[in-house]
Coordinates of C-alpha atoms in Angstrom, one line a residue:
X1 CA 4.9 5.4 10.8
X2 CA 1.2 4.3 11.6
X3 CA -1.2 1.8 10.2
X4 CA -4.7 2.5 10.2
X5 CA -7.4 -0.2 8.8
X6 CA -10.8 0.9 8.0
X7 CA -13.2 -1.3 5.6
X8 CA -15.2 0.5 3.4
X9 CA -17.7 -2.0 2.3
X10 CA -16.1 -5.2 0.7
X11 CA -12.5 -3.9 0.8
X12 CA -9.9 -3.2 3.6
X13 CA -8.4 0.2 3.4
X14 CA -4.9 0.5 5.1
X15 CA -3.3 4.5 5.5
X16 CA 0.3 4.1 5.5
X17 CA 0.8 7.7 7.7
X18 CA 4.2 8.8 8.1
X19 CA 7.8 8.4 6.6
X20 CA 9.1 4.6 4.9
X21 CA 12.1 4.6 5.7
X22 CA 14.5 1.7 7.2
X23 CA 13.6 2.4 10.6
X24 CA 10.0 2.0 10.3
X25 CA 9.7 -0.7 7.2
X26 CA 10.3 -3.9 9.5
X27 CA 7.1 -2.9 11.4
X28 CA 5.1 -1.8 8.6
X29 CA 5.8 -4.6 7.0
X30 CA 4.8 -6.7 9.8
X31 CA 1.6 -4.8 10.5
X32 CA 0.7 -5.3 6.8
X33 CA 1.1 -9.0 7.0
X34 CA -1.1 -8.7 10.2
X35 CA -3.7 -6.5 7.7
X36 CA -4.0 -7.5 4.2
X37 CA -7.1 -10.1 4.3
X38 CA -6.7 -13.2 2.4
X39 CA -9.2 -13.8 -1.1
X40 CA -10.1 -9.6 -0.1
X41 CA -9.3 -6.3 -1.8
X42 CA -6.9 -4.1 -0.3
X43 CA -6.5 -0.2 -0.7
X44 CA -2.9 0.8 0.6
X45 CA -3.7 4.4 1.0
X46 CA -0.5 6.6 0.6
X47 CA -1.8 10.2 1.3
X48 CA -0.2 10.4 4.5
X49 CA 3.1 8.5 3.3
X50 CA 5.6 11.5 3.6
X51 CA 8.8 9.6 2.3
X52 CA 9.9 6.5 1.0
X53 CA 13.6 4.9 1.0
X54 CA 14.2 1.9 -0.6
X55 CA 13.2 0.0 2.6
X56 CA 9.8 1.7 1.7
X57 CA 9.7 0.2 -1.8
X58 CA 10.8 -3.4 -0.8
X59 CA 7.6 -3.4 1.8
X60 CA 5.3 -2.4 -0.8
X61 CA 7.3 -5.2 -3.4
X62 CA 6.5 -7.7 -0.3
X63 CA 3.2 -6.4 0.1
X64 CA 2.3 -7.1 -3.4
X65 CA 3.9 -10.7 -3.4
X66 CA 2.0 -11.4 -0.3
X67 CA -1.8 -10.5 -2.0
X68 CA -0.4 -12.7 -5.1
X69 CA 0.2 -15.5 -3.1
X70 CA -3.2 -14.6 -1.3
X71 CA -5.4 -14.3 -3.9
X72 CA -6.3 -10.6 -2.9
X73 CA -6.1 -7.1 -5.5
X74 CA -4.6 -4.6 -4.0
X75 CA -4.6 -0.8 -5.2
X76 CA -2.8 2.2 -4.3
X77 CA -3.8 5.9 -3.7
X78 CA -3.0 9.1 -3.0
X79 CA 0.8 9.1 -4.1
X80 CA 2.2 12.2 -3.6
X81 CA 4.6 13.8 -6.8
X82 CA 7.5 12.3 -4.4
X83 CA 6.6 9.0 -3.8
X84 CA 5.4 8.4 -7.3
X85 CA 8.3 9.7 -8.6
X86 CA 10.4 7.1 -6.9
X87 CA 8.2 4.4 -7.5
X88 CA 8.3 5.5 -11.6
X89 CA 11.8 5.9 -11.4
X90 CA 12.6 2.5 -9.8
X91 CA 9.9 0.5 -11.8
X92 CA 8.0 -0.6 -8.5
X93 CA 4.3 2.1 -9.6
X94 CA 4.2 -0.8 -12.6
X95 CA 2.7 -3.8 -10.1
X96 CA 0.2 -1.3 -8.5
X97 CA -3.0 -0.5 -10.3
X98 CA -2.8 3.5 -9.0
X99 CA -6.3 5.6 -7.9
X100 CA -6.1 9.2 -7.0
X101 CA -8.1 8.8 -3.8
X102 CA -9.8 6.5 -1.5
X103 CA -13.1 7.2 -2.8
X104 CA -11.5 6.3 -6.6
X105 CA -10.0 3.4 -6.0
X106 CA -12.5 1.6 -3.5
X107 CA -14.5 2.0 -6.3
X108 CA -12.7 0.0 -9.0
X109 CA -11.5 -3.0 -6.6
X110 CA -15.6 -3.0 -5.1
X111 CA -16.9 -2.9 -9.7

């Protein structure tokens, strides 16, 4: 799995490419606390996410914790039907406000 940051104006848009998995979550998740800007907007960008385990999910759980404690919004995009499917089924696709795109959701967190 690979991070990539870009900013696209006020807010920090992170691509999670790659699979989630158990092998890969203790460095995403470190590269996220690296990432995510404090009092910012984030845009986790989940096009390129090809699978998630449950290690997956408890990264993203962490993730959102971490911009709570932060004071930073963060969004998600580009879920593919599997991914959002584990996230509906497990309850974790409630504490993310969800865009289809980049494009979408750097425009709600930048309104």
């Amino acid at each position: 799995m690979e991070l990539e940051k870009q900013m696209r104006g006020p807010v920090t848009v992170i691509a999670l490419n790659g699979e989630l998995d158990s092998t890969t979550a203790p460095k995403v998740q470190q590269g996220l606390d690296e990432l995510v800007p404090v009092h910012g907007m984030v845009l986790l960008d989940l096009s390129r996410t090809t699978y998630m385990s449950s290690a997956g999910l408890r990264v993203l759980l962490l993730v959102y914790r971490l911009c709570q404690q932060m004071g930073t919004r963060v969004m998600v995009s580009g879920i593919s039907d599997e991914v959002r499917a584990v996230m509906a089924a497990t309850g974790f696709l409630a504490f993310f406000t969800v865009a289809d795109s980049v494009d979408e959701g750097v425009e709600v967190l930048a309104a």
